[in-house]
């Protein structure tokens, strides 16, 4: 240490005031003695004279001590708990001096902050969505709330048109509705896209300029105006290969042609996640509460607040309620921030529970880091005692240790936040693919300021736990320890609470990999379920089939016309597909095997049946509506009874086909044919209803078991099948058995459908064996997260256990040295050293086994397999080995040192 | 010699300490010795008033103390002026000169007051 830093050191760690005053007065007296000797007095006389001249120093001493003490107090108040640059420099030095702790603690804290920041960012975007548009927070949505029905009334064309002339607080008023259309570009097979039928005012409202061409104009909205479309960046890239001359090209949207007039820049998807925009043409004379459902939006006028707009709307609403009570009596117009109106309500309790989880994770992780820091602080005990003796207050020492933890936490936070971006991007992409139509455009993969602040808060919390708690423990009773160590006694010890912590730590550490095993097994189970379709699912290509509900002029089609159109188009499509030499078969159902099926509760006729599952007030079955020849087409003929016929449908016969599991689970293996059942509860009902008015269905056949959806806790579920026409099953799943690779058939599939009827849309074309891929990906993510948590937990726990064990043993260096010097046998000494840690590990492993057992019974899957048990035993052995090593290394060192040295050591 | 209770004289000790330290850092004994020699032993500074004065001045921020080594290699606390201490020295010296001149003028005048005439 150079002179300068020594001086700084002194400033931080000043000695005790009384000692300082005494030293100063002693020096004064000594100088006087020397002075008198120099003047010729003999030493004894000089001392006597000097003492006489000093007189009573007690008064001076106490006065000066008081003054110095109060000065010190003032200084401490001024900079006592203030972090100085020196603290941080020391903190950084500690990082490189203890690389093990830095790496283990750093990784753990970085992980905690990564999870914390990611969770916070997602929640923040969900609860406080912000439109990434200029002044996006001033874009609002207006909705009509029906107080008598307790829901929004979205048929508000009439009100929208009347508001347009009235509202002062909201400008750029516009409306939109979402439709789906096949976008057909020459040379390409048509694919459905999400379109916004939207007012021209949307574009000036968003203040976003087109990349190419123009946006929609009011003229486009006039009846008879040429059909135009503005396309989004992604559509331009994917469907038009970024053609720079795209403006002016004519495309087909469903049944009707339209001219591309503009391209919007990347990222623009206003109002929600739309791919293209067409003019919204409204009937100027629409009656109140009639016409299509729309959402109204606008921008708060300069100077107007949300409250102003709400007040104005309330007045407007009251006027309408008075003038047209029949339609408007119960309607209350509401204005909200735009994104809030689109997003489902997220409740505060949600946010709280997520935050709680994150804080718990951080506390847990940092608690472990605290253990490491404590062990490290303990190894620096003499340094701390000396500093204290030199006058450093307890507060100063705690501050110093806090600064060290803060430095570690800050480094970890930087790492955690760097990883956060990648994690968030991935989460958003996954969510985007899981949500139909995609994630709203305001979800962004970037870090927001609140998240940064939140992470800073987490870092502070972590540093407080990891730094201050061990520091308080280490500095407790420093004064008495100074005397003890001066007298050659004890030092710090880990008490009973630490034993409890170590035992709990070992137990939890053992339970974590077991959890990973359980999750992995569940995942493996899901994956086998996908392969257990009961027929070659990988040869079938599926898609959801939908038909436009509007005619080429945009006017809605009547239900009767729609049904006729659907029947006609479907028959044509089926014929065309069956005629294709690449196709081996075509069928349809509202749900295909391997997809999710809704559940029903049924009751049976008075015949014999299997005992009821006590969890449900009836037999729980899943149900599907299928084409009459469904099972034959899949190549899975009935085991008993007969197939549906078209006559069954036409005559309105209440007949059903059950699966093998139904026979086993509901009928206990008895004959099924001719038995009757009726529904007591539909999943869609929400609450139970009376089953008395429900019809009875007769079982006419038994089918083999086909696969269920991957994501279910009930894979062995009984299933019933109804016969269905395409119209009664609409919107239905179409399944095409392909002779070659199903994926490569997707293009032809689309082309055939479009050539039959351009308004026929095929959504989510997927090979049947891949329909659960999204769920599996989600599960895989969950598995990886558990694995990562386990990994971090293991690393941290092993390090903490090692540190604590090594520390406790090294505390006994002196004892071991003395016993060895007194001729104690090495074996007995070692046995006594190991006794306590072995008891702790044993207790921990026992508790861990109990925990694993509890987990196993809580999570479906029960006990561990032989291989998994072996892995856990291996892991427990590894943990024991780490502990043994932690005890052995310091014990060996203690045994080999000289007894005289043993007396001199700290411990 | 100085009574601690006397406000005027306490100020005098402080001024003398400030003056002493204007020559450079010094420990308590050195300060007392210098004052004695500088005043030809007329002023004898008692420990009972010197040390409390030093600690008070530290508290007021006029001087600061730091442990160092004395000429004979013993640990000693050296005091030195702060910026504020320097300012105080200048101010108090002027004040003292005015006071001393006033007292001198009064004491050495030969003109009797009116009531004595």
GROMACS .gro file of N, CA, C and O in nm, chain A residues 39 92 158 212 309 405 525 590 629 778 804 834 875:
model
   52
   39UNK      N    1   1.744   2.025   2.977
   39UNK     CA    2   1.784   2.144   3.052
   39UNK      C    3   1.869   2.108   3.174
   39UNK      O    4   1.899   2.193   3.258
   92UNK      N    5  -1.397  -0.423  -0.649
   92UNK     CA    6  -1.345  -0.482  -0.774
   92UNK      C    7  -1.224  -0.570  -0.745
   92UNK      O    8  -1.207  -0.676  -0.806
  158UNK      N    9  -7.367   0.347  -3.632
  158UNK     CA   10  -7.456   0.463  -3.617
  158UNK      C   11  -7.393   0.566  -3.520
  158UNK      O   12  -7.383   0.684  -3.552
  212UNK      N   13  -4.387   0.324  -4.983
  212UNK     CA   14  -4.408   0.338  -5.128
  212UNK      C   15  -4.552   0.381  -5.150
  212UNK      O   16  -4.640   0.343  -5.072
  309UNK      N   17  -6.202   1.395  -2.248
  309UNK     CA   18  -6.269   1.319  -2.353
  309UNK      C   19  -6.381   1.237  -2.292
  309UNK      O   20  -6.492   1.228  -2.348
  405UNK      N   21  -2.051  -0.647  -0.239
  405UNK     CA   22  -2.163  -0.723  -0.295
  405UNK      C   23  -2.228  -0.645  -0.409
  405UNK      O   24  -2.271  -0.703  -0.509
  525UNK      N   25  -4.339  -3.811  -2.231
  525UNK     CA   26  -4.472  -3.868  -2.242
  525UNK      C   27  -4.552  -3.796  -2.349
  525UNK      O   28  -4.618  -3.859  -2.432
  590UNK      N   29  -6.472  -3.180  -3.683
  590UNK     CA   30  -6.451  -3.050  -3.616
  590UNK      C   31  -6.319  -3.052  -3.538
  590UNK      O   32  -6.254  -2.951  -3.523
  629UNK      N   33  -6.789  -4.147  -4.285
  629UNK     CA   34  -6.693  -4.252  -4.318
  629UNK      C   35  -6.555  -4.229  -4.257
  629UNK      O   36  -6.455  -4.284  -4.303
  778UNK      N   37  -4.331  -2.498  -2.615
  778UNK     CA   38  -4.354  -2.429  -2.488
  778UNK      C   39  -4.304  -2.515  -2.372
  778UNK      O   40  -4.236  -2.469  -2.281
  804UNK      N   41  -1.892  -2.330   0.333
  804UNK     CA   42  -1.929  -2.333   0.474
  804UNK      C   43  -1.856  -2.446   0.547
  804UNK      O   44  -1.804  -2.429   0.657
  834UNK      N   45  -1.506  -3.483   1.109
  834UNK     CA   46  -1.606  -3.518   1.008
  834UNK      C   47  -1.744  -3.543   1.067
  834UNK      O   48  -1.843  -3.542   0.995
  875UNK      N   49  -2.565  -3.823  -0.760
  875UNK     CA   50  -2.555  -3.682  -0.728
  875UNK      C   51  -2.535  -3.660  -0.578
  875UNK      O   52  -2.455  -3.576  -0.536
   0.00000   0.00000   0.00000
